[in-house]
Amino acid sequence: MNADTPTPAAAPVESDLDWTGRTVLVTGAEGFIGSALVDLLVSRGARVRAFTHYKPYGDKGNLARYLADPHSPVETVTGDVRDAGRVMDAVEGCDTVFHLAALIGIPYSYDSPGAYVQTNVVGTENVAEACRRHQVRRLVHTSTSEVYGTARTVPISEEHPLQPQSPYSASKIGADMMALSHWHAFELPVTVVRPFNTYGPRQSARAVIPTILAQLHSGARQVKLGSLTPTRDFTYVTDTARGFLALAACDRALGRSVNLGTGQEISIGDLAKALVHASGRDAEILVDRSRLRPAGSEVRRLVSDNTRARSWAGWEPRVSLDEGLRLTSDWIADHLDLFAADRYQV
């Protein structure tokens, strides 16, 4: 066992801080994971500064309930992570920064790779520099399991080679390295969190689970998907949010990358069958060639080694896949108007 291999703890206790009264910035706060993290921070007593992308049409999105409350513990700051000055202002006075803002979605990265570099790499540099200048207690930077590419060894530990199999994953690798460079060069207290496939209520239609459920709840008799053979490690969104907080309190994770995943994998084909069951519907699963990734870009297998998160921060997933799929199915059935089930979302 080398020096970097964590020793499993017999009965780990999840790392935590007293978040009461702490001012915390969440970039990408309106997003799927970001809004779940805001909910958790508010429940722990934090004062949340939500950095959101400016939208001239005034959509309040996932934070609407906070914006309607005149006594809300959430302050909204609109801007763009590509704007260094705006980011610098948003970070001022913050104890902790959770950086989730990113341009996501693999298919669109084939069409506009430069936009991914600007938002994900340059945006991360702006956030890291602002955290350094304002001497924040901790920066938690969000990565993705996509940086690993197709697994060479399983389960995938943080020592696995990084493989840029799409412009999106390449931009996230660049962002991770930019964040970690500030630890090495400037001693910025930063941790890189690598969630595997997070799912749950509020996830956008571009992800596979909402894609399947929206088709099912719209009454489709045939569910159209891309490749059915790749495997993924799915983590329910509240577990991922808990992992962010646990790692923000974990000094051993400073300057390191840490996976958040269940350690269990399921093929997309078997996942589709499980969703048919969870939804109570009946449908045939078909491959739609328009949804296939380029052959060299398809990540065939992702399953996490979560030893660091368990041993260093005492984190472990609590929501089973069956329970999480049922909860997600119920939410999508109640919010079907948000999804265009007959159109492929890139």
Coordinates of C-alpha atoms in Angstrom, one line a residue:
M1 CA 0.0 0.0 0.0
N2 CA 1.5 3.3 -1.0
A3 CA 1.4 6.6 0.9
D4 CA -1.6 7.8 -1.1
T5 CA -3.7 4.8 -0.4
P6 CA -6.2 5.6 2.4
T7 CA -6.6 3.1 5.2
P8 CA -10.3 2.2 5.6
A9 CA -11.8 3.3 8.8
A10 CA -13.8 0.8 10.9
A11 CA -16.8 3.2 11.5
P12 CA -16.2 6.5 9.8
V13 CA -18.1 9.6 10.8
E14 CA -19.1 12.0 8.0
S15 CA -17.0 15.1 8.2
D16 CA -19.0 18.2 8.9
L17 CA -18.7 21.8 10.0
D18 CA -21.1 24.0 11.8
W19 CA -22.4 25.9 8.8
T20 CA -24.5 28.3 10.9
G21 CA -23.9 31.9 9.9
R22 CA -21.1 31.1 7.4
T23 CA -21.3 32.9 4.1
V24 CA -21.0 30.4 1.3
L25 CA -20.9 31.1 -2.4
V26 CA -22.3 28.5 -4.8
T27 CA -21.5 29.1 -8.5
G28 CA -24.0 27.4 -10.8
A29 CA -26.5 27.5 -7.9
E30 CA -29.6 27.3 -10.2
G31 CA -28.4 24.0 -11.7
F32 CA -29.4 20.5 -10.8
I33 CA -26.7 19.7 -8.2
G34 CA -26.2 23.4 -7.3
S35 CA -29.8 23.9 -6.2
A36 CA -29.7 20.7 -4.1
L37 CA -26.5 21.9 -2.5
V38 CA -28.2 25.3 -1.8
D39 CA -31.1 23.5 -0.1
L40 CA -28.7 21.5 2.1
L41 CA -26.6 24.5 3.1
V42 CA -29.8 26.5 4.0
S43 CA -31.0 23.5 6.1
R44 CA -27.6 23.7 7.9
G45 CA -28.0 27.4 8.7
A46 CA -25.6 28.9 6.1
R47 CA -26.0 32.2 4.4
V48 CA -25.9 31.3 0.8
R49 CA -24.7 33.6 -2.0
A50 CA -26.1 32.0 -5.2
F51 CA -24.1 33.0 -8.3
T52 CA -26.4 32.4 -11.3
H53 CA -26.1 33.1 -15.0
Y54 CA -27.8 36.2 -16.1
K55 CA -31.0 35.6 -18.1
P56 CA -32.9 38.6 -19.6
Y57 CA -36.1 36.7 -19.7
G58 CA -36.3 36.5 -15.9
D59 CA -36.7 32.8 -15.4
K60 CA -36.3 32.1 -11.6
G61 CA -35.7 28.4 -12.1
N62 CA -34.7 26.1 -9.3
L63 CA -34.2 28.9 -6.8
A64 CA -37.7 30.5 -7.3
R65 CA -38.9 29.6 -3.8
Y66 CA -36.0 31.5 -2.2
L67 CA -36.3 34.6 -4.5
A68 CA -40.0 35.0 -3.5
D69 CA -39.1 35.1 0.2
P70 CA -38.2 38.7 1.5
H71 CA -36.4 37.1 4.4
S72 CA -34.6 34.5 2.4
P73 CA -31.2 33.1 3.5
V74 CA -30.2 33.0 -0.1
E75 CA -28.8 36.1 -1.9
T76 CA -28.7 35.9 -5.6
V77 CA -25.8 37.4 -7.6
T78 CA -26.2 37.2 -11.4
G79 CA -23.2 37.1 -13.6
D80 CA -20.9 34.9 -15.7
V81 CA -17.8 33.0 -14.5
R82 CA -16.0 34.2 -17.6
D83 CA -16.2 37.7 -16.1
A84 CA -13.3 37.9 -13.7
G85 CA -14.4 41.1 -12.1
R86 CA -17.9 39.9 -11.4
V87 CA -16.5 36.7 -9.9
M88 CA -14.1 38.6 -7.7
D89 CA -16.9 40.7 -6.3
A90 CA -19.1 37.6 -5.6
V91 CA -16.3 35.8 -3.7
E92 CA -15.6 38.7 -1.3
G93 CA -16.5 37.9 2.3
C94 CA -17.1 34.2 1.7
D95 CA -15.9 31.5 4.0
T96 CA -16.4 28.7 1.5
V97 CA -16.8 28.6 -2.3
F98 CA -18.5 25.6 -4.1
H99 CA -17.7 26.0 -7.8
L100 CA -20.3 24.1 -9.8
A101 CA -20.8 26.6 -12.7
A102 CA -19.9 24.9 -16.0
L103 CA -21.0 24.3 -19.5
I104 CA -22.2 20.7 -19.5
G105 CA -23.4 18.2 -22.0
I106 CA -21.2 16.1 -24.1
P107 CA -23.1 16.3 -27.4
Y108 CA -23.0 20.1 -27.6
S109 CA -19.2 20.1 -26.9
Y110 CA -18.7 18.5 -30.3
D111 CA -20.4 21.6 -31.9
S112 CA -18.9 24.3 -29.7
P113 CA -15.6 23.2 -28.0
G114 CA -14.3 26.7 -27.6
A115 CA -17.2 27.7 -25.5
Y116 CA -16.4 24.9 -23.1
V117 CA -12.8 26.0 -22.8
Q118 CA -13.9 29.6 -22.0
T119 CA -16.5 28.7 -19.4
N120 CA -14.9 25.6 -17.8
V121 CA -11.2 26.4 -17.9
V122 CA -11.1 30.2 -17.9
G123 CA -14.1 30.4 -15.6
T124 CA -12.3 28.1 -13.1
E125 CA -9.2 30.2 -13.2
N126 CA -11.3 33.3 -12.4
V127 CA -12.9 31.5 -9.4
A128 CA -9.6 30.2 -8.1
E129 CA -7.9 33.5 -8.4
A130 CA -10.8 35.3 -6.6
C131 CA -10.6 32.7 -3.8
R132 CA -6.9 33.3 -3.5
R133 CA -7.2 37.1 -3.4
H134 CA -10.0 36.9 -0.8
Q135 CA -8.3 34.2 1.2
V136 CA -11.4 31.9 1.5
R137 CA -11.2 29.0 3.9
R138 CA -12.0 26.4 1.3
L139 CA -12.7 26.1 -2.5
V140 CA -14.5 22.9 -3.5
H141 CA -14.2 22.6 -7.3
T142 CA -16.6 20.3 -9.2
S143 CA -15.1 17.8 -11.7
T144 CA -16.8 14.9 -13.4
S145 CA -16.2 11.1 -13.8
E146 CA -16.1 11.8 -17.6
V147 CA -12.5 12.9 -17.1
Y148 CA -11.5 9.3 -16.7
G149 CA -12.9 8.1 -20.0
T150 CA -13.5 4.4 -20.5
A151 CA -12.2 2.5 -17.5
R152 CA -8.8 0.9 -17.9
T153 CA -9.1 -0.6 -14.4
V154 CA -12.2 -1.0 -12.2
P155 CA -13.3 0.3 -9.9
I156 CA -11.9 3.7 -11.0
S157 CA -9.7 5.3 -8.3
E158 CA -8.5 8.9 -8.4
E159 CA -5.1 7.6 -9.7
H160 CA -6.8 6.4 -12.9
P161 CA -5.4 8.1 -16.1
L162 CA -7.3 11.1 -17.3
Q163 CA -8.6 10.6 -20.9
P164 CA -10.1 13.4 -22.9
Q165 CA -12.6 11.5 -25.0
S166 CA -14.8 14.5 -25.7
P167 CA -14.2 18.3 -25.8
Y168 CA -16.3 18.4 -22.6
S169 CA -14.1 16.0 -20.7
A170 CA -11.0 17.8 -22.0
S171 CA -12.3 21.1 -20.7
K172 CA -13.0 19.6 -17.3
I173 CA -9.6 18.0 -17.1
G174 CA -8.2 21.5 -17.8
A175 CA -10.4 23.0 -15.2
D176 CA -9.3 20.4 -12.6
M177 CA -5.7 21.1 -13.3
M178 CA -6.2 24.8 -13.1
A179 CA -7.8 24.5 -9.7
L180 CA -5.1 22.1 -8.4
S181 CA -2.3 24.4 -9.7
H182 CA -3.5 27.0 -7.3
W183 CA -2.9 24.6 -4.4
H184 CA 0.6 23.8 -5.6
A185 CA 1.6 27.3 -6.6
F186 CA -0.3 29.4 -4.1
E187 CA -1.4 27.1 -1.3
L188 CA -5.0 27.8 -2.1
P189 CA -7.1 25.4 0.1
V190 CA -8.9 23.5 -2.7
T191 CA -10.4 20.1 -3.1
V192 CA -11.6 18.6 -6.5
V193 CA -14.8 16.6 -6.2
R194 CA -15.5 14.1 -8.9
P195 CA -19.1 13.1 -8.8
F196 CA -20.0 10.0 -10.9
N197 CA -23.4 10.1 -12.6
T198 CA -25.7 12.1 -10.3
Y199 CA -29.4 11.9 -10.9
G200 CA -32.7 13.0 -9.2
P201 CA -35.4 15.6 -9.3
R202 CA -34.6 18.8 -11.3
Q203 CA -32.1 17.1 -13.7
S204 CA -32.3 18.4 -17.2
A205 CA -33.7 16.5 -20.1
R206 CA -30.3 16.0 -21.7
A207 CA -29.4 13.3 -19.1
V208 CA -30.3 9.7 -19.6
I209 CA -32.6 9.1 -16.7
P210 CA -34.9 12.1 -17.4
T211 CA -34.8 11.2 -21.1
I212 CA -36.1 7.8 -20.4
L213 CA -38.7 8.8 -17.8
A214 CA -40.0 11.7 -19.8
Q215 CA -40.7 9.3 -22.7
L216 CA -42.3 6.8 -20.4
H217 CA -44.6 9.3 -18.6
S218 CA -45.6 10.8 -22.0
G219 CA -47.0 7.5 -22.9
A220 CA -44.4 6.3 -25.4
R221 CA -44.6 2.7 -26.3
Q222 CA -41.0 2.8 -27.6
V223 CA -38.2 4.4 -25.6
K224 CA -35.4 5.7 -27.9
L225 CA -31.8 5.8 -26.5
G226 CA -28.2 5.8 -27.7
S227 CA -26.0 2.8 -26.9
L228 CA -27.4 0.4 -24.4
T229 CA -24.2 -1.4 -23.4
P230 CA -22.1 1.3 -21.5
T231 CA -22.2 1.1 -17.8
R232 CA -22.5 3.9 -15.3
D233 CA -22.4 4.5 -11.5
F234 CA -25.5 6.5 -10.5
T235 CA -25.6 8.5 -7.3
Y236 CA -28.7 10.2 -6.0
V237 CA -28.4 14.0 -5.8
T238 CA -28.9 14.4 -2.1
D239 CA -26.0 12.0 -1.5
T240 CA -23.8 14.0 -3.9
A241 CA -24.7 17.3 -2.1
R242 CA -23.8 15.7 1.3
G243 CA -20.5 14.6 -0.2
F244 CA -19.7 18.2 -1.1
L245 CA -20.3 19.4 2.5
A246 CA -18.3 16.5 3.9
L247 CA -15.3 17.2 1.7
A248 CA -15.5 20.9 2.5
A249 CA -14.8 19.9 6.1
C250 CA -12.1 17.4 5.3
D251 CA -8.5 18.7 5.6
R252 CA -7.0 15.4 4.2
A253 CA -8.7 16.2 0.9
L254 CA -6.8 19.5 0.4
G255 CA -5.0 19.5 -2.9
R256 CA -6.5 16.2 -3.9
S257 CA -9.3 14.8 -6.1
V258 CA -12.0 12.7 -4.5
N259 CA -14.6 10.5 -6.2
L260 CA -18.3 10.6 -5.2
G261 CA -20.0 7.4 -6.4
T262 CA -21.7 4.3 -5.1
G263 CA -19.2 1.8 -6.4
Q264 CA -22.1 0.0 -8.2
E265 CA -22.5 -0.1 -12.0
I266 CA -25.5 -0.7 -14.2
S267 CA -25.7 -0.8 -18.0
I268 CA -27.9 1.7 -19.8
G269 CA -30.1 -1.1 -21.1
D270 CA -30.7 -2.5 -17.6
L271 CA -31.2 1.0 -16.3
A272 CA -34.0 1.5 -18.9
K273 CA -35.6 -1.7 -17.7
A274 CA -35.5 -0.5 -14.1
L275 CA -37.0 2.8 -15.1
V276 CA -39.9 1.0 -16.9
H277 CA -40.5 -0.8 -13.7
A278 CA -40.2 2.3 -11.5
S279 CA -42.6 4.2 -13.7
G280 CA -45.2 1.5 -13.8
R281 CA -45.3 1.9 -17.6
D282 CA -44.7 -0.6 -20.4
A283 CA -42.5 0.2 -23.4
E284 CA -39.9 -1.3 -25.8
I285 CA -36.3 -0.1 -25.6
L286 CA -34.8 0.9 -29.0
V287 CA -31.5 2.3 -30.2
D288 CA -31.8 5.7 -32.0
R289 CA -28.7 6.2 -34.1
S290 CA -29.0 9.9 -33.9
R291 CA -28.2 9.7 -30.2
L292 CA -25.0 7.6 -30.5
R293 CA -21.7 9.3 -29.7
P294 CA -18.8 9.1 -32.1
A295 CA -17.1 5.7 -31.6
G296 CA -13.9 7.0 -30.2
S297 CA -15.8 9.3 -27.8
E298 CA -18.1 6.8 -26.2
V299 CA -17.1 6.0 -22.6
R300 CA -17.9 2.3 -22.2
R301 CA -17.6 1.8 -18.5
L302 CA -17.6 4.0 -15.4
V303 CA -17.7 2.7 -11.8
S304 CA -16.1 4.5 -8.9
D305 CA -13.7 3.6 -6.2
N306 CA -15.1 5.7 -3.3
T307 CA -12.5 4.7 -0.7
R308 CA -11.2 8.2 -0.3
A309 CA -14.6 9.7 0.3
R310 CA -15.5 7.0 2.8
S311 CA -12.1 6.8 4.6
W312 CA -11.1 10.5 4.6
A313 CA -14.5 12.2 5.0
G314 CA -16.8 9.4 6.4
W315 CA -19.2 9.8 3.4
E316 CA -21.3 7.0 2.0
P317 CA -24.4 7.0 -0.2
R318 CA -27.7 6.5 1.6
V319 CA -30.3 6.4 -1.2
S320 CA -30.5 3.0 -3.0
L321 CA -30.8 3.0 -6.8
D322 CA -34.4 1.5 -6.6
E323 CA -35.5 4.2 -4.2
G324 CA -33.8 7.0 -6.1
L325 CA -35.3 5.9 -9.4
R326 CA -38.8 5.8 -7.9
L327 CA -38.4 9.3 -6.4
T328 CA -37.1 10.7 -9.7
S329 CA -39.9 9.0 -11.6
D330 CA -42.5 10.5 -9.3
W331 CA -41.0 14.0 -9.7
I332 CA -40.8 13.8 -13.5
A333 CA -44.4 12.6 -13.7
D334 CA -45.4 15.7 -11.7
H335 CA -43.3 18.1 -13.9
L336 CA -43.8 16.6 -17.3
D337 CA -44.4 20.1 -18.8
L338 CA -40.7 20.8 -18.3
F339 CA -39.7 18.0 -20.8
A340 CA -40.0 17.7 -24.5
A341 CA -40.1 13.9 -24.6
D342 CA -40.4 13.7 -28.4
R343 CA -37.2 15.7 -29.0
Y344 CA -33.6 14.7 -28.5
Q345 CA -32.0 17.3 -26.1
V346 CA -28.3 17.8 -26.7

